[in-house]
Amino acid sequence: MTDQRFTELLGKQLAGEISADESIELKSVLAGNAAFNKEYDLLQNYLEAETVEEENIDVVFDRIKSQIQVPAQPGLKIGKNRNFVWLKIAAVVAVVLGVVLLYNREALFSDHAGHLAWVKVQTKAADIKTITLGDGTLVKINAASQFRYPKKFSGDNRNVYLSGEAFFDVKKDPQHPFIVHTEKMDVQVLGTAFNVKIYPNDDFAETTLIRGKVVISLKQDHQSFTLRPNDKFTLSNGKGLVSRIDGESQVETAWTNHELLFKNSRFDEVAKLLERHYDVDISFKNPELKQLVFTAHFTKENITEALDALKFIGNFNYSVKGKNVYIYR
């Protein structure tokens, strides 16, 4: 396969315009060409980690175009409003031709994104990871979460991205605010400790401040909320609410010690905690059981012991088949 055909297929893949037959063709060449496969992985990681603002797309693309000769791609139909696709395809060409992106990313994008070596950490159910960022910030990542961060911070802000739950102990640096970007809100801090919970399958999001000060900016209506120590912010149904936790942050941060702690929580909410903590799938055969309310603290119990304790409190039965747990009357 020629470089030009590979570039064409890869461009279509990233633009979301590849056909089923072309997808098979691309997978085949990636499986048989280690160099192409490595460059493809590098590019995928870059595009997943880096978000380029619309107003800067043309500038970035022109910078790429000025350093490479972009060959005509007969199979690609790029409309007038497909600037982001152009950016992706230009990056593909750069990788395939072995220039700029692979060896000179910083020079190419430095005034927009700084150092573009990004790291993605993905945790599975029942898995918790602890990492230290380049600035000394400590991050604990809860189960079933995804966290992305640059190997080296540069620019005015320290930007990271989260889906799921994580605890942050941020290294103080007043000149470079630390911003946690999530799907529904951004959390900006200077130096502080806080917990962020925003799982895709939860109908709410939370931020709990342990110490310091944070500012939360909602993406939908651009509202902002300032938290003080022991404040808890909850976003539900598009509405934000700040409440006090009376100096008790154990509920929100118990998971960092591999513990489960919940107070006056509905069974369907507890079920999600159990699923992530024990790597199981829980189904309710009787929907009304979801309304049961529990308060409990589990440290070293296994899933059966935890369910037995809840069963003693509530009026329900359960059965376990492999990783599947069934709750019923």
Short mmCIF file of N, CA and C in Angstrom, two decimals, residues 9-162:
data_model
loop_
_atom_site.label_atom_id
_atom_site.label_comp_id
_atom_site.label_asym_id
_atom_site.label_seq_id
_atom_site.Cartn_x
_atom_site.Cartn_y
_atom_site.Cartn_z
N LEU A 9 -7.00 6.67 3.83
CA LEU A 9 -7.81 5.84 4.72
C LEU A 9 -7.80 6.38 6.14
N LEU A 10 -6.62 6.80 6.59
CA LEU A 10 -6.50 7.30 7.95
C LEU A 10 -7.27 8.61 8.13
N GLY A 11 -7.22 9.45 7.10
CA GLY A 11 -7.98 10.69 7.15
C GLY A 11 -9.47 10.44 7.24
N LYS A 12 -9.95 9.47 6.46
CA LYS A 12 -11.38 9.13 6.51
C LYS A 12 -11.77 8.55 7.86
N GLN A 13 -10.87 7.73 8.42
CA GLN A 13 -11.14 7.14 9.73
C GLN A 13 -11.32 8.23 10.79
N LEU A 14 -10.42 9.20 10.81
CA LEU A 14 -10.47 10.26 11.81
C LEU A 14 -11.62 11.23 11.56
N ALA A 15 -12.02 11.36 10.29
CA ALA A 15 -13.14 12.25 9.97
C ALA A 15 -14.48 11.57 10.15
N GLY A 16 -14.47 10.25 10.44
CA GLY A 16 -15.72 9.52 10.62
C GLY A 16 -16.43 9.24 9.32
N GLU A 17 -15.69 9.17 8.21
CA GLU A 17 -16.30 8.98 6.90
C GLU A 17 -15.81 7.70 6.21
N ILE A 18 -15.21 6.80 6.97
CA ILE A 18 -14.66 5.59 6.37
C ILE A 18 -15.75 4.54 6.20
N SER A 19 -15.72 3.82 5.08
CA SER A 19 -16.71 2.77 4.83
C SER A 19 -16.27 1.48 5.53
N ALA A 20 -17.18 0.50 5.56
CA ALA A 20 -16.86 -0.77 6.22
C ALA A 20 -15.68 -1.46 5.52
N ASP A 21 -15.69 -1.47 4.18
CA ASP A 21 -14.60 -2.11 3.43
C ASP A 21 -13.28 -1.38 3.65
N GLU A 22 -13.34 -0.05 3.68
CA GLU A 22 -12.12 0.72 3.90
C GLU A 22 -11.59 0.53 5.31
N SER A 23 -12.50 0.36 6.26
CA SER A 23 -12.08 0.12 7.64
C SER A 23 -11.32 -1.20 7.74
N ILE A 24 -11.81 -2.23 7.05
CA ILE A 24 -11.12 -3.52 7.04
C ILE A 24 -9.74 -3.37 6.39
N GLU A 25 -9.68 -2.61 5.30
CA GLU A 25 -8.41 -2.38 4.61
C GLU A 25 -7.41 -1.68 5.52
N LEU A 26 -7.88 -0.68 6.26
CA LEU A 26 -7.00 0.06 7.17
C LEU A 26 -6.50 -0.84 8.29
N LYS A 27 -7.40 -1.63 8.88
CA LYS A 27 -6.99 -2.54 9.96
C LYS A 27 -5.95 -3.53 9.46
N SER A 28 -6.10 -3.96 8.22
CA SER A 28 -5.16 -4.93 7.65
C SER A 28 -3.76 -4.34 7.52
N VAL A 29 -3.68 -3.11 7.02
CA VAL A 29 -2.36 -2.51 6.85
C VAL A 29 -1.73 -2.16 8.20
N LEU A 30 -2.56 -1.77 9.17
CA LEU A 30 -2.02 -1.48 10.51
C LEU A 30 -1.47 -2.74 11.15
N ALA A 31 -2.15 -3.86 10.92
CA ALA A 31 -1.69 -5.13 11.49
C ALA A 31 -0.40 -5.60 10.86
N GLY A 32 -0.17 -5.21 9.59
CA GLY A 32 1.00 -5.70 8.88
C GLY A 32 2.15 -4.72 8.79
N ASN A 33 1.99 -3.52 9.34
CA ASN A 33 3.04 -2.51 9.24
C ASN A 33 3.26 -1.88 10.60
N ALA A 34 4.32 -2.27 11.29
CA ALA A 34 4.57 -1.81 12.66
C ALA A 34 4.78 -0.30 12.72
N ALA A 35 5.45 0.26 11.71
CA ALA A 35 5.73 1.70 11.72
C ALA A 35 4.45 2.51 11.60
N PHE A 36 3.58 2.11 10.64
CA PHE A 36 2.30 2.79 10.49
C PHE A 36 1.46 2.65 11.76
N ASN A 37 1.49 1.46 12.34
CA ASN A 37 0.67 1.20 13.53
C ASN A 37 1.12 2.08 14.70
N LYS A 38 2.43 2.23 14.87
CA LYS A 38 2.96 3.06 15.95
C LYS A 38 2.56 4.52 15.76
N GLU A 39 2.71 5.00 14.52
CA GLU A 39 2.37 6.39 14.25
C GLU A 39 0.87 6.64 14.39
N TYR A 40 0.07 5.63 14.01
CA TYR A 40 -1.38 5.73 14.16
C TYR A 40 -1.76 5.87 15.64
N ASP A 41 -1.14 5.05 16.49
CA ASP A 41 -1.42 5.12 17.93
C ASP A 41 -1.03 6.47 18.51
N LEU A 42 0.14 6.98 18.10
CA LEU A 42 0.58 8.29 18.59
C LEU A 42 -0.41 9.38 18.20
N LEU A 43 -0.87 9.32 16.96
CA LEU A 43 -1.80 10.33 16.49
C LEU A 43 -3.14 10.23 17.19
N GLN A 44 -3.64 9.01 17.39
CA GLN A 44 -4.90 8.82 18.09
C GLN A 44 -4.82 9.39 19.50
N ASN A 45 -3.72 9.10 20.20
CA ASN A 45 -3.56 9.62 21.56
C ASN A 45 -3.54 11.14 21.57
N TYR A 46 -2.86 11.71 20.58
CA TYR A 46 -2.79 13.17 20.51
C TYR A 46 -4.17 13.78 20.28
N LEU A 47 -4.91 13.23 19.30
CA LEU A 47 -6.22 13.80 18.97
C LEU A 47 -7.22 13.61 20.09
N GLU A 48 -7.12 12.53 20.85
CA GLU A 48 -8.03 12.31 21.97
C GLU A 48 -7.72 13.26 23.11
N ALA A 49 -6.44 13.56 23.29
CA ALA A 49 -6.04 14.37 24.44
C ALA A 49 -6.14 15.86 24.17
N GLU A 50 -5.91 16.26 22.93
CA GLU A 50 -5.79 17.68 22.64
C GLU A 50 -7.09 18.24 22.09
N THR A 51 -7.59 19.29 22.67
CA THR A 51 -8.76 19.99 22.15
C THR A 51 -8.31 21.33 21.62
N VAL A 52 -8.58 21.59 20.35
CA VAL A 52 -8.15 22.82 19.71
C VAL A 52 -9.34 23.75 19.56
N GLU A 53 -9.24 24.95 20.09
CA GLU A 53 -10.34 25.89 20.01
C GLU A 53 -10.58 26.29 18.56
N GLU A 54 -11.88 26.48 18.22
CA GLU A 54 -12.26 26.76 16.84
C GLU A 54 -11.50 27.93 16.25
N GLU A 55 -11.36 29.02 17.03
CA GLU A 55 -10.74 30.22 16.48
C GLU A 55 -9.27 30.02 16.17
N ASN A 56 -8.63 28.95 16.71
CA ASN A 56 -7.21 28.71 16.48
C ASN A 56 -6.95 27.63 15.44
N ILE A 57 -8.01 26.99 14.94
CA ILE A 57 -7.83 25.87 14.03
C ILE A 57 -7.08 26.29 12.77
N ASP A 58 -7.51 27.41 12.15
CA ASP A 58 -6.88 27.84 10.91
C ASP A 58 -5.41 28.16 11.12
N VAL A 59 -5.09 28.78 12.26
CA VAL A 59 -3.69 29.12 12.56
C VAL A 59 -2.85 27.87 12.65
N VAL A 60 -3.37 26.87 13.39
CA VAL A 60 -2.63 25.62 13.57
C VAL A 60 -2.46 24.91 12.24
N PHE A 61 -3.56 24.85 11.46
CA PHE A 61 -3.48 24.16 10.17
C PHE A 61 -2.49 24.84 9.24
N ASP A 62 -2.53 26.17 9.18
CA ASP A 62 -1.60 26.89 8.32
C ASP A 62 -0.16 26.62 8.72
N ARG A 63 0.08 26.48 10.03
CA ARG A 63 1.44 26.21 10.50
C ARG A 63 1.89 24.83 10.03
N ILE A 64 0.97 23.86 10.08
CA ILE A 64 1.30 22.52 9.57
C ILE A 64 1.57 22.59 8.08
N LYS A 65 0.65 23.26 7.36
CA LYS A 65 0.73 23.29 5.91
C LYS A 65 2.00 23.97 5.42
N SER A 66 2.48 24.95 6.20
CA SER A 66 3.68 25.67 5.80
C SER A 66 4.93 24.82 5.90
N GLN A 67 4.85 23.71 6.64
CA GLN A 67 6.03 22.87 6.87
C GLN A 67 6.01 21.58 6.07
N ILE A 68 4.88 21.27 5.43
CA ILE A 68 4.81 20.03 4.65
C ILE A 68 4.10 20.29 3.34
N GLN A 69 4.31 19.41 2.40
CA GLN A 69 3.58 19.43 1.14
C GLN A 69 2.42 18.45 1.27
N VAL A 70 1.19 18.95 1.29
CA VAL A 70 0.02 18.09 1.44
C VAL A 70 -0.41 17.62 0.07
N PRO A 71 -0.27 16.32 -0.24
CA PRO A 71 -0.65 15.82 -1.55
C PRO A 71 -2.16 15.82 -1.71
N ALA A 72 -2.60 15.87 -2.97
CA ALA A 72 -4.03 15.80 -3.24
C ALA A 72 -4.56 14.45 -2.81
N GLN A 73 -5.72 14.44 -2.18
CA GLN A 73 -6.33 13.21 -1.70
C GLN A 73 -7.64 13.01 -2.44
N PRO A 74 -7.65 12.26 -3.53
CA PRO A 74 -8.84 12.15 -4.38
C PRO A 74 -10.06 11.61 -3.67
N GLY A 75 -9.91 10.82 -2.62
CA GLY A 75 -11.08 10.22 -1.98
C GLY A 75 -11.71 11.07 -0.91
N LEU A 76 -11.08 12.20 -0.57
CA LEU A 76 -11.56 12.98 0.57
C LEU A 76 -12.39 14.17 0.11
N LYS A 77 -13.59 14.26 0.62
CA LYS A 77 -14.46 15.38 0.31
C LYS A 77 -14.66 16.19 1.58
N ILE A 78 -13.98 17.31 1.65
CA ILE A 78 -14.03 18.12 2.86
C ILE A 78 -14.81 19.40 2.57
N GLY A 79 -15.90 19.59 3.26
CA GLY A 79 -16.74 20.75 3.05
C GLY A 79 -16.13 22.01 3.62
N LYS A 80 -16.81 23.10 3.38
CA LYS A 80 -16.32 24.40 3.80
C LYS A 80 -16.22 24.51 5.32
N ASN A 81 -17.11 23.83 6.02
CA ASN A 81 -17.15 23.94 7.48
C ASN A 81 -16.47 22.77 8.17
N ARG A 82 -15.59 22.09 7.49
CA ARG A 82 -14.95 20.92 8.08
C ARG A 82 -13.52 21.25 8.48
N ASN A 83 -13.30 22.41 9.11
CA ASN A 83 -11.95 22.82 9.48
C ASN A 83 -11.27 21.85 10.41
N PHE A 84 -12.06 21.30 11.36
CA PHE A 84 -11.43 20.39 12.31
C PHE A 84 -10.97 19.12 11.61
N VAL A 85 -11.76 18.65 10.61
CA VAL A 85 -11.34 17.50 9.83
C VAL A 85 -10.05 17.81 9.10
N TRP A 86 -9.94 19.04 8.55
CA TRP A 86 -8.71 19.43 7.87
C TRP A 86 -7.53 19.37 8.82
N LEU A 87 -7.74 19.82 10.04
CA LEU A 87 -6.65 19.77 11.02
C LEU A 87 -6.21 18.34 11.25
N LYS A 88 -7.17 17.43 11.41
CA LYS A 88 -6.84 16.03 11.64
C LYS A 88 -6.09 15.45 10.44
N ILE A 89 -6.60 15.73 9.22
CA ILE A 89 -5.98 15.14 8.04
C ILE A 89 -4.58 15.71 7.82
N ALA A 90 -4.40 16.99 8.09
CA ALA A 90 -3.07 17.58 7.99
C ALA A 90 -2.12 16.91 8.96
N ALA A 91 -2.61 16.63 10.16
CA ALA A 91 -1.78 15.94 11.15
C ALA A 91 -1.45 14.54 10.68
N VAL A 92 -2.42 13.87 10.05
CA VAL A 92 -2.17 12.53 9.51
C VAL A 92 -1.05 12.57 8.49
N VAL A 93 -1.14 13.52 7.56
CA VAL A 93 -0.11 13.63 6.53
C VAL A 93 1.25 13.85 7.15
N ALA A 94 1.29 14.69 8.18
CA ALA A 94 2.56 14.97 8.85
C ALA A 94 3.15 13.70 9.44
N VAL A 95 2.30 12.89 10.05
CA VAL A 95 2.79 11.65 10.65
C VAL A 95 3.26 10.69 9.59
N VAL A 96 2.43 10.50 8.54
CA VAL A 96 2.77 9.53 7.51
C VAL A 96 4.05 9.91 6.79
N LEU A 97 4.27 11.17 6.56
CA LEU A 97 5.48 11.60 5.88
C LEU A 97 6.68 11.64 6.81
N GLY A 98 6.43 11.38 8.11
CA GLY A 98 7.52 11.30 9.07
C GLY A 98 8.12 12.64 9.44
N VAL A 99 7.28 13.69 9.48
CA VAL A 99 7.81 15.01 9.81
C VAL A 99 7.00 15.64 10.92
N VAL A 100 7.53 16.64 11.53
CA VAL A 100 6.90 17.58 12.45
C VAL A 100 6.23 16.93 13.64
N LEU A 101 5.06 16.26 13.43
CA LEU A 101 4.30 15.80 14.59
C LEU A 101 5.08 14.85 15.47
N LEU A 102 5.80 13.94 14.86
CA LEU A 102 6.48 12.92 15.64
C LEU A 102 7.70 13.46 16.36
N TYR A 103 8.39 14.42 15.72
CA TYR A 103 9.66 14.86 16.29
C TYR A 103 9.68 16.33 16.70
N ASN A 104 8.69 17.09 16.33
CA ASN A 104 8.75 18.53 16.61
C ASN A 104 7.39 19.07 17.01
N ARG A 105 6.65 18.31 17.83
CA ARG A 105 5.30 18.72 18.21
C ARG A 105 5.32 20.04 18.97
N GLU A 106 6.30 20.21 19.86
CA GLU A 106 6.32 21.41 20.70
C GLU A 106 6.47 22.67 19.85
N ALA A 107 7.36 22.64 18.87
CA ALA A 107 7.57 23.81 18.03
C ALA A 107 6.33 24.11 17.20
N LEU A 108 5.63 23.08 16.78
CA LEU A 108 4.48 23.24 15.91
C LEU A 108 3.29 23.85 16.63
N PHE A 109 3.01 23.40 17.85
CA PHE A 109 1.81 23.83 18.56
C PHE A 109 2.10 24.62 19.84
N SER A 110 3.33 25.04 20.05
CA SER A 110 3.73 25.52 21.36
C SER A 110 2.90 26.69 21.87
N ASP A 111 2.54 27.66 21.02
CA ASP A 111 1.84 28.82 21.56
C ASP A 111 0.37 28.53 21.83
N HIS A 112 -0.13 27.36 21.42
CA HIS A 112 -1.52 27.03 21.77
C HIS A 112 -1.61 26.03 22.90
N ALA A 113 -0.83 24.97 22.80
CA ALA A 113 -1.02 23.88 23.76
C ALA A 113 0.20 23.54 24.58
N GLY A 114 1.34 24.18 24.30
CA GLY A 114 2.53 23.83 25.06
C GLY A 114 2.99 22.43 24.71
N HIS A 115 3.48 21.72 25.67
CA HIS A 115 3.96 20.36 25.47
C HIS A 115 2.78 19.43 25.26
N LEU A 116 2.79 18.70 24.14
CA LEU A 116 1.63 17.90 23.78
C LEU A 116 1.81 16.41 24.05
N ALA A 117 2.73 16.08 24.94
CA ALA A 117 2.87 14.67 25.33
C ALA A 117 1.87 14.39 26.45
N TRP A 118 0.75 13.79 26.07
CA TRP A 118 -0.33 13.54 27.03
C TRP A 118 -0.35 12.09 27.48
N VAL A 119 -0.83 11.89 28.70
CA VAL A 119 -0.94 10.55 29.27
C VAL A 119 -2.40 10.30 29.62
N LYS A 120 -2.89 9.12 29.25
CA LYS A 120 -4.26 8.74 29.60
C LYS A 120 -4.22 7.59 30.60
N VAL A 121 -4.90 7.77 31.73
CA VAL A 121 -5.00 6.72 32.74
C VAL A 121 -6.45 6.26 32.78
N GLN A 122 -6.66 4.99 32.56
CA GLN A 122 -8.02 4.44 32.58
C GLN A 122 -8.08 3.31 33.61
N THR A 123 -8.97 3.45 34.58
CA THR A 123 -9.09 2.43 35.62
C THR A 123 -10.30 1.55 35.35
N LYS A 124 -10.17 0.29 35.70
CA LYS A 124 -11.28 -0.64 35.57
C LYS A 124 -12.06 -0.69 36.88
N ALA A 125 -13.17 -1.40 36.88
CA ALA A 125 -13.91 -1.59 38.12
C ALA A 125 -13.02 -2.27 39.14
N ALA A 126 -13.17 -1.92 40.41
CA ALA A 126 -12.38 -2.47 41.52
C ALA A 126 -10.91 -2.05 41.46
N ASP A 127 -10.60 -1.02 40.68
CA ASP A 127 -9.21 -0.59 40.51
C ASP A 127 -9.07 0.88 40.89
N ILE A 128 -8.09 1.20 41.73
CA ILE A 128 -7.79 2.58 42.11
C ILE A 128 -6.31 2.83 41.85
N LYS A 129 -6.00 3.96 41.21
CA LYS A 129 -4.61 4.28 40.91
C LYS A 129 -4.24 5.64 41.50
N THR A 130 -2.98 5.74 41.93
CA THR A 130 -2.44 6.99 42.46
C THR A 130 -1.27 7.43 41.60
N ILE A 131 -1.31 8.69 41.14
CA ILE A 131 -0.23 9.21 40.30
C ILE A 131 0.19 10.58 40.82
N THR A 132 1.41 10.98 40.48
CA THR A 132 1.91 12.31 40.80
C THR A 132 2.19 13.03 39.49
N LEU A 133 1.59 14.19 39.30
CA LEU A 133 1.77 14.95 38.07
C LEU A 133 3.11 15.68 38.07
N GLY A 134 3.46 16.24 36.93
CA GLY A 134 4.75 16.89 36.78
C GLY A 134 4.98 18.06 37.72
N ASP A 135 3.89 18.69 38.18
CA ASP A 135 4.03 19.83 39.08
C ASP A 135 4.02 19.42 40.55
N GLY A 136 3.93 18.12 40.82
CA GLY A 136 3.89 17.63 42.19
C GLY A 136 2.50 17.38 42.73
N THR A 137 1.47 17.65 41.93
CA THR A 137 0.08 17.40 42.34
C THR A 137 -0.16 15.90 42.46
N LEU A 138 -0.82 15.50 43.56
CA LEU A 138 -1.16 14.10 43.79
C LEU A 138 -2.60 13.86 43.33
N VAL A 139 -2.80 12.80 42.55
CA VAL A 139 -4.14 12.46 42.06
C VAL A 139 -4.43 10.99 42.35
N LYS A 140 -5.55 10.73 43.01
CA LYS A 140 -6.04 9.37 43.20
C LYS A 140 -7.25 9.19 42.31
N ILE A 141 -7.22 8.17 41.47
CA ILE A 141 -8.27 7.96 40.46
C ILE A 141 -9.10 6.75 40.86
N ASN A 142 -10.40 6.96 41.01
CA ASN A 142 -11.30 5.89 41.44
C ASN A 142 -11.58 4.93 40.30
N ALA A 143 -12.26 3.83 40.64
CA ALA A 143 -12.57 2.78 39.68
C ALA A 143 -13.45 3.31 38.54
N ALA A 144 -13.32 2.67 37.37
CA ALA A 144 -14.15 2.98 36.19
C ALA A 144 -14.06 4.45 35.80
N SER A 145 -12.85 5.00 35.83
CA SER A 145 -12.65 6.41 35.51
C SER A 145 -11.60 6.57 34.42
N GLN A 146 -11.61 7.74 33.80
CA GLN A 146 -10.58 8.08 32.82
C GLN A 146 -10.02 9.46 33.14
N PHE A 147 -8.69 9.55 33.16
CA PHE A 147 -8.02 10.81 33.50
C PHE A 147 -6.91 11.07 32.49
N ARG A 148 -6.87 12.29 31.96
CA ARG A 148 -5.83 12.66 30.99
C ARG A 148 -5.08 13.89 31.48
N TYR A 149 -3.77 13.86 31.33
CA TYR A 149 -2.94 14.97 31.80
C TYR A 149 -1.67 15.05 30.96
N PRO A 150 -1.06 16.23 30.86
CA PRO A 150 0.19 16.35 30.11
C PRO A 150 1.38 15.90 30.95
N LYS A 151 2.36 15.31 30.30
CA LYS A 151 3.56 14.91 31.04
C LYS A 151 4.24 16.13 31.66
N LYS A 152 4.12 17.24 30.97
CA LYS A 152 4.74 18.47 31.46
C LYS A 152 3.77 19.63 31.23
N PHE A 153 3.45 20.37 32.29
CA PHE A 153 2.55 21.51 32.14
C PHE A 153 3.29 22.67 31.48
N SER A 154 2.57 23.41 30.63
CA SER A 154 3.11 24.62 30.03
C SER A 154 1.96 25.58 29.76
N GLY A 155 2.27 26.83 29.55
CA GLY A 155 1.21 27.81 29.33
C GLY A 155 0.72 28.40 30.64
N ASP A 156 -0.37 29.15 30.55
CA ASP A 156 -0.89 29.88 31.72
C ASP A 156 -1.59 28.97 32.71
N ASN A 157 -2.25 27.91 32.24
CA ASN A 157 -3.04 27.04 33.11
C ASN A 157 -2.51 25.62 33.13
N ARG A 158 -2.82 24.91 34.20
CA ARG A 158 -2.52 23.48 34.30
C ARG A 158 -3.82 22.72 34.04
N ASN A 159 -4.00 22.26 32.80
CA ASN A 159 -5.26 21.64 32.39
C ASN A 159 -5.20 20.12 32.44
N VAL A 160 -6.22 19.52 33.05
CA VAL A 160 -6.37 18.06 33.07
C VAL A 160 -7.84 17.75 32.76
N TYR A 161 -8.12 16.47 32.40
CA TYR A 161 -9.46 16.08 31.98
C TYR A 161 -9.89 14.82 32.73
N LEU A 162 -11.14 14.83 33.20
CA LEU A 162 -11.63 13.73 34.02
C LEU A 162 -13.02 13.28 33.60
#
